[in-house]
PDB file of C-alpha atoms and ligand atoms in Angstrom:
ATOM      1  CA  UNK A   1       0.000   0.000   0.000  1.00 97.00           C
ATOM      2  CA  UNK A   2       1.236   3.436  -0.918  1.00 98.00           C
ATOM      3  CA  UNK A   3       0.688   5.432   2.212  1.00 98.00           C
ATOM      4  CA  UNK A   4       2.038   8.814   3.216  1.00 98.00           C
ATOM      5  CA  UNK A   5       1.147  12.421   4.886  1.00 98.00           C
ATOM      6  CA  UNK A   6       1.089  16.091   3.667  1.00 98.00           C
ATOM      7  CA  UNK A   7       2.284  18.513   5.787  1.00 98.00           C
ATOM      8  CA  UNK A   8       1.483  22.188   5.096  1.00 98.00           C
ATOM      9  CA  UNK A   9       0.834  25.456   6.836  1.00 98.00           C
ATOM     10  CA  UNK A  10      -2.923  26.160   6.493  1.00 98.00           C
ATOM     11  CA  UNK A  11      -3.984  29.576   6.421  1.00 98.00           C
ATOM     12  CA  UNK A  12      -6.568  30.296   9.383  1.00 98.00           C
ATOM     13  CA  UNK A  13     -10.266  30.622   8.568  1.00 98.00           C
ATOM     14  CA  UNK A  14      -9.668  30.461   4.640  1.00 98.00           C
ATOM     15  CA  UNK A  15     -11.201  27.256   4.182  1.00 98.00           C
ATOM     16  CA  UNK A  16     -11.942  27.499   0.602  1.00 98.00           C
ATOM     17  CA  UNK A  17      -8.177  28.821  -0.179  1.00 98.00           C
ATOM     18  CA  UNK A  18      -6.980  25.736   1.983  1.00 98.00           C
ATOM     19  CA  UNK A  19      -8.762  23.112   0.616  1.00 98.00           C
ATOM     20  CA  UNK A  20      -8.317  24.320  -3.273  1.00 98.00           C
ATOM     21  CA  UNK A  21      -4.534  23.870  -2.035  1.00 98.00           C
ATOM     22  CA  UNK A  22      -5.026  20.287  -0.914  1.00 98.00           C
ATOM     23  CA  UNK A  23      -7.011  19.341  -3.867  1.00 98.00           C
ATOM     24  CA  UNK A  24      -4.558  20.484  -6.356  1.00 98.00           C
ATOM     25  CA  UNK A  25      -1.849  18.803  -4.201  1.00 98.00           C
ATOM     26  CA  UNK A  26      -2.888  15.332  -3.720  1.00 98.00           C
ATOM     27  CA  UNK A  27      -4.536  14.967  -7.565  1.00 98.00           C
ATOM     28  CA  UNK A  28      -1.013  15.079  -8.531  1.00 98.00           C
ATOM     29  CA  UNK A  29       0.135  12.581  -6.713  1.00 98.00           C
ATOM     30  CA  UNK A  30       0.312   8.976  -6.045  1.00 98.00           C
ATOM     31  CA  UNK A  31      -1.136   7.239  -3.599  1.00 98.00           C
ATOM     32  CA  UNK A  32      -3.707   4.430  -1.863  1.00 98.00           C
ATOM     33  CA  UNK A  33      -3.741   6.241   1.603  1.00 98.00           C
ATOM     34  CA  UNK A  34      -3.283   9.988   2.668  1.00 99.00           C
ATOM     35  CA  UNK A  35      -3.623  11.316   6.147  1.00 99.00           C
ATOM     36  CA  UNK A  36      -3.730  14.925   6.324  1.00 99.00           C
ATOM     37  CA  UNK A  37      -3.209  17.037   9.864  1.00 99.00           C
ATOM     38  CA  UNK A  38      -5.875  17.505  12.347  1.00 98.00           C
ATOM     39  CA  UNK A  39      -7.920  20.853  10.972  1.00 98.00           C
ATOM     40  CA  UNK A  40      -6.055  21.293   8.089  1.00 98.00           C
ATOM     41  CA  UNK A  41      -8.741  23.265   6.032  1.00 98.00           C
ATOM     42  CA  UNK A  42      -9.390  25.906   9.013  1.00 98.00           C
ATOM     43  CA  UNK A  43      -6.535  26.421  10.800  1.00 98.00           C
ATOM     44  CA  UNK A  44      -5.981  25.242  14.819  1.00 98.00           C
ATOM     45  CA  UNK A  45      -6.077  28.532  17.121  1.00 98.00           C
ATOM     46  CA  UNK A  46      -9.473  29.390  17.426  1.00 98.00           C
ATOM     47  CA  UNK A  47     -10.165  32.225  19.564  1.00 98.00           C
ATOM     48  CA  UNK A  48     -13.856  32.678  20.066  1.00 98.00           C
ATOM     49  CA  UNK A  49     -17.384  30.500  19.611  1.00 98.00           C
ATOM     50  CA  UNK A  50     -18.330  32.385  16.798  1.00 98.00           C
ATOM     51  CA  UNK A  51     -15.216  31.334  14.984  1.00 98.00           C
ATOM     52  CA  UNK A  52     -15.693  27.982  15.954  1.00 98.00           C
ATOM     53  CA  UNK A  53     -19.523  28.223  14.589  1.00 98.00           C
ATOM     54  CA  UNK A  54     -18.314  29.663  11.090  1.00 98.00           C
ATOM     55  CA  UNK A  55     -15.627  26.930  10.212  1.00 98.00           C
ATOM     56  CA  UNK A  56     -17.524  23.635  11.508  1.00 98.00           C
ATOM     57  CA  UNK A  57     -19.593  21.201   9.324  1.00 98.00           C
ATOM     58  CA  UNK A  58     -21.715  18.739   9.742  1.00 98.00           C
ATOM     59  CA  UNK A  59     -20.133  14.678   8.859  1.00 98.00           C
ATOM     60  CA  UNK A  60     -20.564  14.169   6.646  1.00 97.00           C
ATOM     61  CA  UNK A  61     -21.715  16.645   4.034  1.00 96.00           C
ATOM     62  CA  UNK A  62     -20.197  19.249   4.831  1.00 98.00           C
ATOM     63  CA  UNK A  63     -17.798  21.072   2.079  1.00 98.00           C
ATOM     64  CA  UNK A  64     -14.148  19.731   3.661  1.00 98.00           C
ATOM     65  CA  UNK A  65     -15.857  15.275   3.831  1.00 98.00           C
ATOM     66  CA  UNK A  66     -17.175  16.122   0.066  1.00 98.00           C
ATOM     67  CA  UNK A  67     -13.755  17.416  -0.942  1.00 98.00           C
ATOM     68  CA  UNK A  68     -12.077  14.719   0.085  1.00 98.00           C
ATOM     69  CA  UNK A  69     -14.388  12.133  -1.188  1.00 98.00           C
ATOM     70  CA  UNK A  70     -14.242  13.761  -4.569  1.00 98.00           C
ATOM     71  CA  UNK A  71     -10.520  13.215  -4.766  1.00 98.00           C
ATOM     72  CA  UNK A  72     -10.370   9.887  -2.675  1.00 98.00           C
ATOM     73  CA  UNK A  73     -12.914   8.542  -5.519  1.00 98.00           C
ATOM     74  CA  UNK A  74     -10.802  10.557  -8.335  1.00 98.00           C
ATOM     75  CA  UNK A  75      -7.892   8.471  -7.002  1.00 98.00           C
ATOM     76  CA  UNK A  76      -9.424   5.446  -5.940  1.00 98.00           C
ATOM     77  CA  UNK A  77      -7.547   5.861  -2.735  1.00 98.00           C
ATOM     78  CA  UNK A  78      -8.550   6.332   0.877  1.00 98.00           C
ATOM     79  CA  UNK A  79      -7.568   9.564   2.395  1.00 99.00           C
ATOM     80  CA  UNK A  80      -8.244  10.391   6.338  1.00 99.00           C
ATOM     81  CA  UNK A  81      -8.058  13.946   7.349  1.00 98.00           C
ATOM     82  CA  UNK A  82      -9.390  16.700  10.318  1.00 98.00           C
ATOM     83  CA  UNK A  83     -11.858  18.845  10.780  1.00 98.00           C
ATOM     84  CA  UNK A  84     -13.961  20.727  13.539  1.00 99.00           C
ATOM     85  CA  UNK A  85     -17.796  19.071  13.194  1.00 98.00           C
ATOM     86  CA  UNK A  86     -20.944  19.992  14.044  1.00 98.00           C
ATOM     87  CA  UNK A  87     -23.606  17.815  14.907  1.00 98.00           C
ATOM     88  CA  UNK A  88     -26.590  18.853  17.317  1.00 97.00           C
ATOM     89  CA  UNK A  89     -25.532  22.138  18.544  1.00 97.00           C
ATOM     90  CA  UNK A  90     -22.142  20.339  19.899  1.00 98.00           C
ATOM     91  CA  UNK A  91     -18.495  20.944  18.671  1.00 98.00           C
ATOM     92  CA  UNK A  92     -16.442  18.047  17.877  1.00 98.00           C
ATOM     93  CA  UNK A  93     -12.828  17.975  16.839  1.00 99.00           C
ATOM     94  CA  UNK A  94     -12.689  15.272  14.345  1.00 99.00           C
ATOM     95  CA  UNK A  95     -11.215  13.128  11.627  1.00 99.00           C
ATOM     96  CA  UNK A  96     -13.202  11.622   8.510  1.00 99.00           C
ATOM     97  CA  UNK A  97     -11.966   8.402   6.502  1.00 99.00           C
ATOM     98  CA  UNK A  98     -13.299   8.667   2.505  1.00 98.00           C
ATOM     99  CA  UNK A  99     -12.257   5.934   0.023  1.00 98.00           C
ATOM    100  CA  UNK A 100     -13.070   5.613  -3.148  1.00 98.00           C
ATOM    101  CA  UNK A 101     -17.166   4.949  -2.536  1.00 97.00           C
ATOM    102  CA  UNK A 102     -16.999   8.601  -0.223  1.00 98.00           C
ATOM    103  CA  UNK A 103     -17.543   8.479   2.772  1.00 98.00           C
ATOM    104  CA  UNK A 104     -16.564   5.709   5.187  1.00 98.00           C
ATOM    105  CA  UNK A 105     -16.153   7.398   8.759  1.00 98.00           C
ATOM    106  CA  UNK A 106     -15.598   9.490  11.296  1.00 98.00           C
ATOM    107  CA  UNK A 107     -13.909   9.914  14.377  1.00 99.00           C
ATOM    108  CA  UNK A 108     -14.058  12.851  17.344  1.00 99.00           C
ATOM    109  CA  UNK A 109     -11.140  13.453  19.102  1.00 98.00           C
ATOM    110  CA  UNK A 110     -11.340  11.640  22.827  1.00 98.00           C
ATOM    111  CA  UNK A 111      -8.382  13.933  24.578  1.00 98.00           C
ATOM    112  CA  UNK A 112      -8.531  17.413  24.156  1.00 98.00           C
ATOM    113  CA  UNK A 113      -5.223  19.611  24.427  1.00 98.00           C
ATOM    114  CA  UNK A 114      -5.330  22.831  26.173  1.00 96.00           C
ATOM    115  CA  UNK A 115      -7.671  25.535  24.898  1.00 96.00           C
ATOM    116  CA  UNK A 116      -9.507  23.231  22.641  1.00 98.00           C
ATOM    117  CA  UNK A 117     -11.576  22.440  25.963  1.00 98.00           C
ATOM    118  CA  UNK A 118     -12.575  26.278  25.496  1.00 98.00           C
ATOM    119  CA  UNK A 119     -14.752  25.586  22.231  1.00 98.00           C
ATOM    120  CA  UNK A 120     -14.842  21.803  21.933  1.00 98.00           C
ATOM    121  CA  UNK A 121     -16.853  19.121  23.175  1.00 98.00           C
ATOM    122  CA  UNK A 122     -14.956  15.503  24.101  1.00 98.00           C
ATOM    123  CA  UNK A 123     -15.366  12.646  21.656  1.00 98.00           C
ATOM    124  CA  UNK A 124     -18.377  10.368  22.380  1.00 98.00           C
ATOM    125  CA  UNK A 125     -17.615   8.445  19.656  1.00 98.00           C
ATOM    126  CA  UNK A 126     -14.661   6.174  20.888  1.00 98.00           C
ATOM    127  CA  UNK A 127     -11.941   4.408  19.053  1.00 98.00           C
ATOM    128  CA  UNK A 128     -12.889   2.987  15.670  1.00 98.00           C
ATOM    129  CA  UNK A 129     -10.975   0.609  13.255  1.00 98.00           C
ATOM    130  CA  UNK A 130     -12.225   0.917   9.550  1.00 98.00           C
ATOM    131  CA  UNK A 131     -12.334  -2.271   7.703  1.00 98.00           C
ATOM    132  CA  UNK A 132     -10.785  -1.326   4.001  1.00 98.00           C
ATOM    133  CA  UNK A 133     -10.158  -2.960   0.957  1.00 96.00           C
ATOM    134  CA  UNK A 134      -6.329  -1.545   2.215  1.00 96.00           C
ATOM    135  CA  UNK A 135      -6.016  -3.181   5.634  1.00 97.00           C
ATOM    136  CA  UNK A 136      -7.879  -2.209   9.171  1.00 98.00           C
ATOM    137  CA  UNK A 137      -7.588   1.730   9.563  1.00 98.00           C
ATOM    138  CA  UNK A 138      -7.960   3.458  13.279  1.00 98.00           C
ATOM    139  CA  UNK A 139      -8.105   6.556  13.746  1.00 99.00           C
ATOM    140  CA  UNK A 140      -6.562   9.062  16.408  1.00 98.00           C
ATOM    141  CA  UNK A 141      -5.991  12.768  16.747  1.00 98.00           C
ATOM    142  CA  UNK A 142      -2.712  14.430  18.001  1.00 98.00           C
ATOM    143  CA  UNK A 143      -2.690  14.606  21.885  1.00 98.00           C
ATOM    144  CA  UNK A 144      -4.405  11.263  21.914  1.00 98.00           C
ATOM    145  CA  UNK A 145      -1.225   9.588  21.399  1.00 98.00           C
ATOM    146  CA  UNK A 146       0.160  10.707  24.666  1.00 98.00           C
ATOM    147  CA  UNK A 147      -2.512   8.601  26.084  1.00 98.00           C
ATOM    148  CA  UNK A 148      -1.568   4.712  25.651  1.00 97.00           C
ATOM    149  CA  UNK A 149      -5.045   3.560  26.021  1.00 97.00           C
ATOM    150  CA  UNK A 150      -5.707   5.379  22.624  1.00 98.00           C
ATOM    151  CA  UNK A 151      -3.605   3.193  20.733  1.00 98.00           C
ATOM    152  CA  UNK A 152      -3.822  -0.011  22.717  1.00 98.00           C
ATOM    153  CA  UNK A 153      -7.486   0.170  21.788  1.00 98.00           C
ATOM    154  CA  UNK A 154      -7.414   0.777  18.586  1.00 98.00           C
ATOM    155  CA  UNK A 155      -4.755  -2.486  17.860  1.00 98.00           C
ATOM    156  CA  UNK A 156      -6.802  -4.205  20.367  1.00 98.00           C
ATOM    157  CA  UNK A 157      -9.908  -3.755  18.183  1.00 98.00           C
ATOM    158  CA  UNK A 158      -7.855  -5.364  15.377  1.00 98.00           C
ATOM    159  CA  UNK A 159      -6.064  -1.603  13.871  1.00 98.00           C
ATOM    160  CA  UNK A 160      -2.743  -2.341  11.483  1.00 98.00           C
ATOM    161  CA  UNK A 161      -2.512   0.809  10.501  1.00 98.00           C
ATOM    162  CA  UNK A 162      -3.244   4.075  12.594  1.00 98.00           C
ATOM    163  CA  UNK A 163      -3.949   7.398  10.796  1.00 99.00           C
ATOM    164  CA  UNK A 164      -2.796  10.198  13.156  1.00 99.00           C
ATOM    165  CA  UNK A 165      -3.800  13.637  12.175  1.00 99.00           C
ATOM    166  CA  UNK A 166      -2.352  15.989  14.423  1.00 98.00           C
ATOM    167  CA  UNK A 167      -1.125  19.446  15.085  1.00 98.00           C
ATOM    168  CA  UNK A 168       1.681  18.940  17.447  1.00 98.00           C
ATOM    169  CA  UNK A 169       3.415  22.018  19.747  1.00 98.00           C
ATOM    170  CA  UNK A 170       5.089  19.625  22.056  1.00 97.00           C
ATOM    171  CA  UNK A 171       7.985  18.241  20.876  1.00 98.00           C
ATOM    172  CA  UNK A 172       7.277  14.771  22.079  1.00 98.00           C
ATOM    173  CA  UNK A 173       5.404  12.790  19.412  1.00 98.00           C
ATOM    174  CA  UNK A 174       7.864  11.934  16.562  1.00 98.00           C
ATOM    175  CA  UNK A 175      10.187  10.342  19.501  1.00 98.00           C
ATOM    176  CA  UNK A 176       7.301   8.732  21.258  1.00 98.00           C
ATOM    177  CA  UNK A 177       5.229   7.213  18.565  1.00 98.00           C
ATOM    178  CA  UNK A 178       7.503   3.982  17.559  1.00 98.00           C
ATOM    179  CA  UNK A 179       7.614   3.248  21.015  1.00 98.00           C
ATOM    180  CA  UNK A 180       3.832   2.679  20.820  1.00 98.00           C
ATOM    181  CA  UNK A 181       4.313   1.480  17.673  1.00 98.00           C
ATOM    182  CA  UNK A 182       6.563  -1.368  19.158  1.00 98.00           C
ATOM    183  CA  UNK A 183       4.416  -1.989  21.900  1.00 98.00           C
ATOM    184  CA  UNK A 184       1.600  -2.223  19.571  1.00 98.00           C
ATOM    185  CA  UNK A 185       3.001  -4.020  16.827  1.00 98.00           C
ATOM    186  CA  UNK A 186       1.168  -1.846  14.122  1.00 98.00           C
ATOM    187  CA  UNK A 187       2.189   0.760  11.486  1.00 98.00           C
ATOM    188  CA  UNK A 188       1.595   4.674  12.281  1.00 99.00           C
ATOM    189  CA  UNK A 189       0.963   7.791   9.795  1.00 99.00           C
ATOM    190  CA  UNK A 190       1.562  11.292  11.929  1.00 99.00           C
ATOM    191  CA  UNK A 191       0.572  14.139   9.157  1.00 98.00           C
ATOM    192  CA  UNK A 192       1.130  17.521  11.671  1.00 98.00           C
ATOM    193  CA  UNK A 193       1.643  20.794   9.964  1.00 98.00           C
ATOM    194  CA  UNK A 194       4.058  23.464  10.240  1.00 98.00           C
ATOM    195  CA  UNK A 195       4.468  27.293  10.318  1.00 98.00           C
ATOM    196  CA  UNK A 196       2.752  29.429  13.884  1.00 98.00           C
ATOM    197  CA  UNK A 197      -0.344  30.936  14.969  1.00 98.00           C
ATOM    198  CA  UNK A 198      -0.112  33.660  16.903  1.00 98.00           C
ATOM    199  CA  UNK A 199      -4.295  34.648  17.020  1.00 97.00           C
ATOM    200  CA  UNK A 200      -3.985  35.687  21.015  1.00 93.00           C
ATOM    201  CA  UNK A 201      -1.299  38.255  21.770  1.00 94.00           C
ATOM    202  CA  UNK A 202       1.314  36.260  23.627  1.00 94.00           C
ATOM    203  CA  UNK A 203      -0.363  32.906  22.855  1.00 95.00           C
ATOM    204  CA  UNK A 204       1.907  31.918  19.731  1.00 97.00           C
ATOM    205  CA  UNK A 205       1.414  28.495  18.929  1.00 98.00           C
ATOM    206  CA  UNK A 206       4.435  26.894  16.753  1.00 98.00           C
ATOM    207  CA  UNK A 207       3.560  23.602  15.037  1.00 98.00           C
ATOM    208  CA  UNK A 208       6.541  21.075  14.868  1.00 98.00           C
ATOM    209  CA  UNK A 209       6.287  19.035  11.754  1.00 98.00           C
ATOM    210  CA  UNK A 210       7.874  16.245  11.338  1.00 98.00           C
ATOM    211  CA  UNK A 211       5.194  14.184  10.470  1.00 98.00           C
ATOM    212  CA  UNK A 212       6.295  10.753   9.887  1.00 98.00           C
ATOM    213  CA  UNK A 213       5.802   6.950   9.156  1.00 99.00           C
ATOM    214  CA  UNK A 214       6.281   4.279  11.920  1.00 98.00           C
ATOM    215  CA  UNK A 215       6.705   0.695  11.440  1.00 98.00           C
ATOM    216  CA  UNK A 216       5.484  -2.363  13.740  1.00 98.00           C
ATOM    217  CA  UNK A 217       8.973  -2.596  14.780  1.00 98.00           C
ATOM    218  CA  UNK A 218       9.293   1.201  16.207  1.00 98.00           C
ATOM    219  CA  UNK A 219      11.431   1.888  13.288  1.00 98.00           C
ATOM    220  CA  UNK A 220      11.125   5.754  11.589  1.00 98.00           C
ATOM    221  CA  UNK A 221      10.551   4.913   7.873  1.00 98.00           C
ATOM    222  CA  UNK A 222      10.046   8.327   6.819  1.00 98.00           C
ATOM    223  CA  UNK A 223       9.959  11.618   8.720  1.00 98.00           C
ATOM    224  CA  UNK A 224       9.355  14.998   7.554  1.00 98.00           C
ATOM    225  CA  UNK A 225      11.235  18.534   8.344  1.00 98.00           C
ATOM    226  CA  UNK A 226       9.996  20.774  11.031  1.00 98.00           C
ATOM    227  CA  UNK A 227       9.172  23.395   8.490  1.00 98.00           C
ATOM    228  CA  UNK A 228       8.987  22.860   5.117  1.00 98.00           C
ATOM    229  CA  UNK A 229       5.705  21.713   3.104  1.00 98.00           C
ATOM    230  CA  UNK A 230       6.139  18.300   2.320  1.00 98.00           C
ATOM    231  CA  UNK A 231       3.798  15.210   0.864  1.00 98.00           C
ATOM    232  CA  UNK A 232       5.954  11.798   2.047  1.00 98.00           C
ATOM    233  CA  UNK A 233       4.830   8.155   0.693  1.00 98.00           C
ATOM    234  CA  UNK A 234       6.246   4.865   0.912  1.00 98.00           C
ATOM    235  CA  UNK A 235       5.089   1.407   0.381  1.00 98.00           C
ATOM    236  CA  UNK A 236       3.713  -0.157   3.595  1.00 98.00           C
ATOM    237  CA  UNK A 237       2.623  -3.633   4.203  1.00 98.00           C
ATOM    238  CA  UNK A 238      -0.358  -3.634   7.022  1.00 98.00           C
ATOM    239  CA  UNK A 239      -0.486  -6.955   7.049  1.00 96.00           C
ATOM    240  CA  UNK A 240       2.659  -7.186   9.040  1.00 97.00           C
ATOM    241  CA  UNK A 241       0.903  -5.691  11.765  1.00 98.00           C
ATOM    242  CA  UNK A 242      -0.865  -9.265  11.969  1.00 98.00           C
ATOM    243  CA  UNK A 243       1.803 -10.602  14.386  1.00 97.00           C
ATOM    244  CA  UNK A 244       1.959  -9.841  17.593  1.00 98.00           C
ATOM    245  CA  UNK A 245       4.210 -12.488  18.388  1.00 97.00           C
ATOM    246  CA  UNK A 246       7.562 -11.886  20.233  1.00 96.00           C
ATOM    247  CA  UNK A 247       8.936 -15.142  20.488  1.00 97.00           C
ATOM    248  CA  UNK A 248       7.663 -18.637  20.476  1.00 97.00           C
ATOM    249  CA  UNK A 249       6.720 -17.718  24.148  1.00 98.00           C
ATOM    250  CA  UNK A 250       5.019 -14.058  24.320  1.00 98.00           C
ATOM    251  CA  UNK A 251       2.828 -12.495  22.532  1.00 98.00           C
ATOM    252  CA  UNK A 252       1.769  -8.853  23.102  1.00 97.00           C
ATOM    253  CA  UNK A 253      -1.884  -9.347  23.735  1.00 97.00           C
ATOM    254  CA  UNK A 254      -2.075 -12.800  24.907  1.00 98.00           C
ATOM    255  CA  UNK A 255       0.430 -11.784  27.464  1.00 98.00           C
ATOM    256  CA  UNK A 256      -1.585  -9.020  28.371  1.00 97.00           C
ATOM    257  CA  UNK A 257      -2.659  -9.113  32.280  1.00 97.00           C
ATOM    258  CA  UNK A 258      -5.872  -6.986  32.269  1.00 95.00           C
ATOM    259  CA  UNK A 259      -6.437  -8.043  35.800  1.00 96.00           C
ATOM    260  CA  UNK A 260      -3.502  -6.320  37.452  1.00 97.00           C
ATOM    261  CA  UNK A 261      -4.157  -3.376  35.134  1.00 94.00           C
ATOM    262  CA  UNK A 262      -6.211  -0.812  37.370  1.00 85.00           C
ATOM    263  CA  UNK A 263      -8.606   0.812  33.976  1.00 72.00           C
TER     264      UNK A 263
HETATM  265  C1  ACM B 301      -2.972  18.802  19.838  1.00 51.21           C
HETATM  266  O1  ACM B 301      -3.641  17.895  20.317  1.00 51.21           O
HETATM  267  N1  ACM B 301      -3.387  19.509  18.812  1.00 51.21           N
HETATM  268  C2  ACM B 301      -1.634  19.117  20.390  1.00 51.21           C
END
């Protein structure tokens, strides 16, 4: 499978502008599976409701899912990617999954990160693995990494490969994720985006890049730079995620001792 991320700096609240970009981008290239960062049509720092009321859309049709679908059916490739929802008067920070039938699913982000708990609602919808005609897809967005749970549930409920949309400030991610790759025995796509938002005087948020590919090993196959616009593929096998074997002895979920764990 030809899987890969597309880091860019999105321009806040031009949603139209943004998503013309990503259009243009990913029609001219190759591909099966595409994970773009968390928001990447509206920009991250939001600094009031209204704003927050102006850029969300209902999941799906709303103008960022039908976007997508149009070019994931174009290509006849899957592409995951974020985007603040709307659905009942609540705000959701979320991801979609489109393939090449549209729409497939959606996710809402379960750990929110600092002022996001100003305008957005937790995710109610849990951890969900999409069966594809690629391989088992979960879904997670940025700060749920730092969270174990996120992706121990997701390979748990059968994930091989883990689309990770995210908009990283910390600087902990690209150095954390193989470990939970490793320790999860599955493959993992981080698209983040670069560039700053500064939107609150003294509140500059800088975005870290570095998106990258992890294998089931914990091995980097691909990373990104911190600041440059980038799209990164290579060809991934999610099958290998299959084995969770260590030796002829342990195995990483048969080993597991839920009954010690305190959850
Ligand atoms: C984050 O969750 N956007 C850091």
């Amino acid at each position: 499978m030809i899987a890969g991320y597309y880091q860019f700096n999105p321009v806040f609240g031009n949603k139209e502008e943004n998503l013309e970009r990503v259009r243009r981008v990913l029609l001219g290239h190759d591909f099966e599976l595409m994970v773009l960062p968390e928001f990447f049509a509206t920009g991250y720092q939001f600094v009031s409701g209204d704003e927050v009321r102006a850029l969300s859309e209902p999941v799906p049709g709303g103008p960022t899912t039908e976007m997508l679908a149009e070019v994931a059916g174009k290509k006849s490739a899957y592409i995951v990617g974020g985007l603040p929802e709307v659905d009942d008067g609540r705000y959701y920070n979320s991801a979609v999954i489109v393939g090449p039938e549209g729409f497939v699913g959606s996710y809402r982000k379960s750990h929110l990160f600092f002022e996001e708990k100003l305008y957005f609602s937790p995710g109610n919808t849990g951890f969900r693995v999409f069966d594809t005609d690629l391989g088992r897809i979960g879904i997670m967005i940025c700060f749920d990494w730092f969270f174990p749970e996120s992706m121990r549930t997701l390979a748990l409920k059968g994930a091989e490969v883990i689309a990770h949309p995210a908009n990283l400030v910390l600087p902990y991610c690209p150095q954390g994720m193989p470990i939970r790759c490793l320790e999860n025995r599955v493959f993992a796509i981080t698209a983040n985006r670069t560039g700053s938002e500064e939107r609150k005087e003294g509140k500059r948020l800088t975005y870290i890049g570095l998106s990258q590919i992890v294998s089931p090993g914990g091995d980097v196959v691909l990373r990104a730079s911190p600041d440059e616009e980038e799209i990164g593929t290579r060809d991934i096998e999610p099958s290998a995620a299959r084995n969770k074997d260590i030796n002829g002895y342990n195995n990483l979920f048969s080993d597991r001792r839920p009954d010690l764990y305190e959850l």
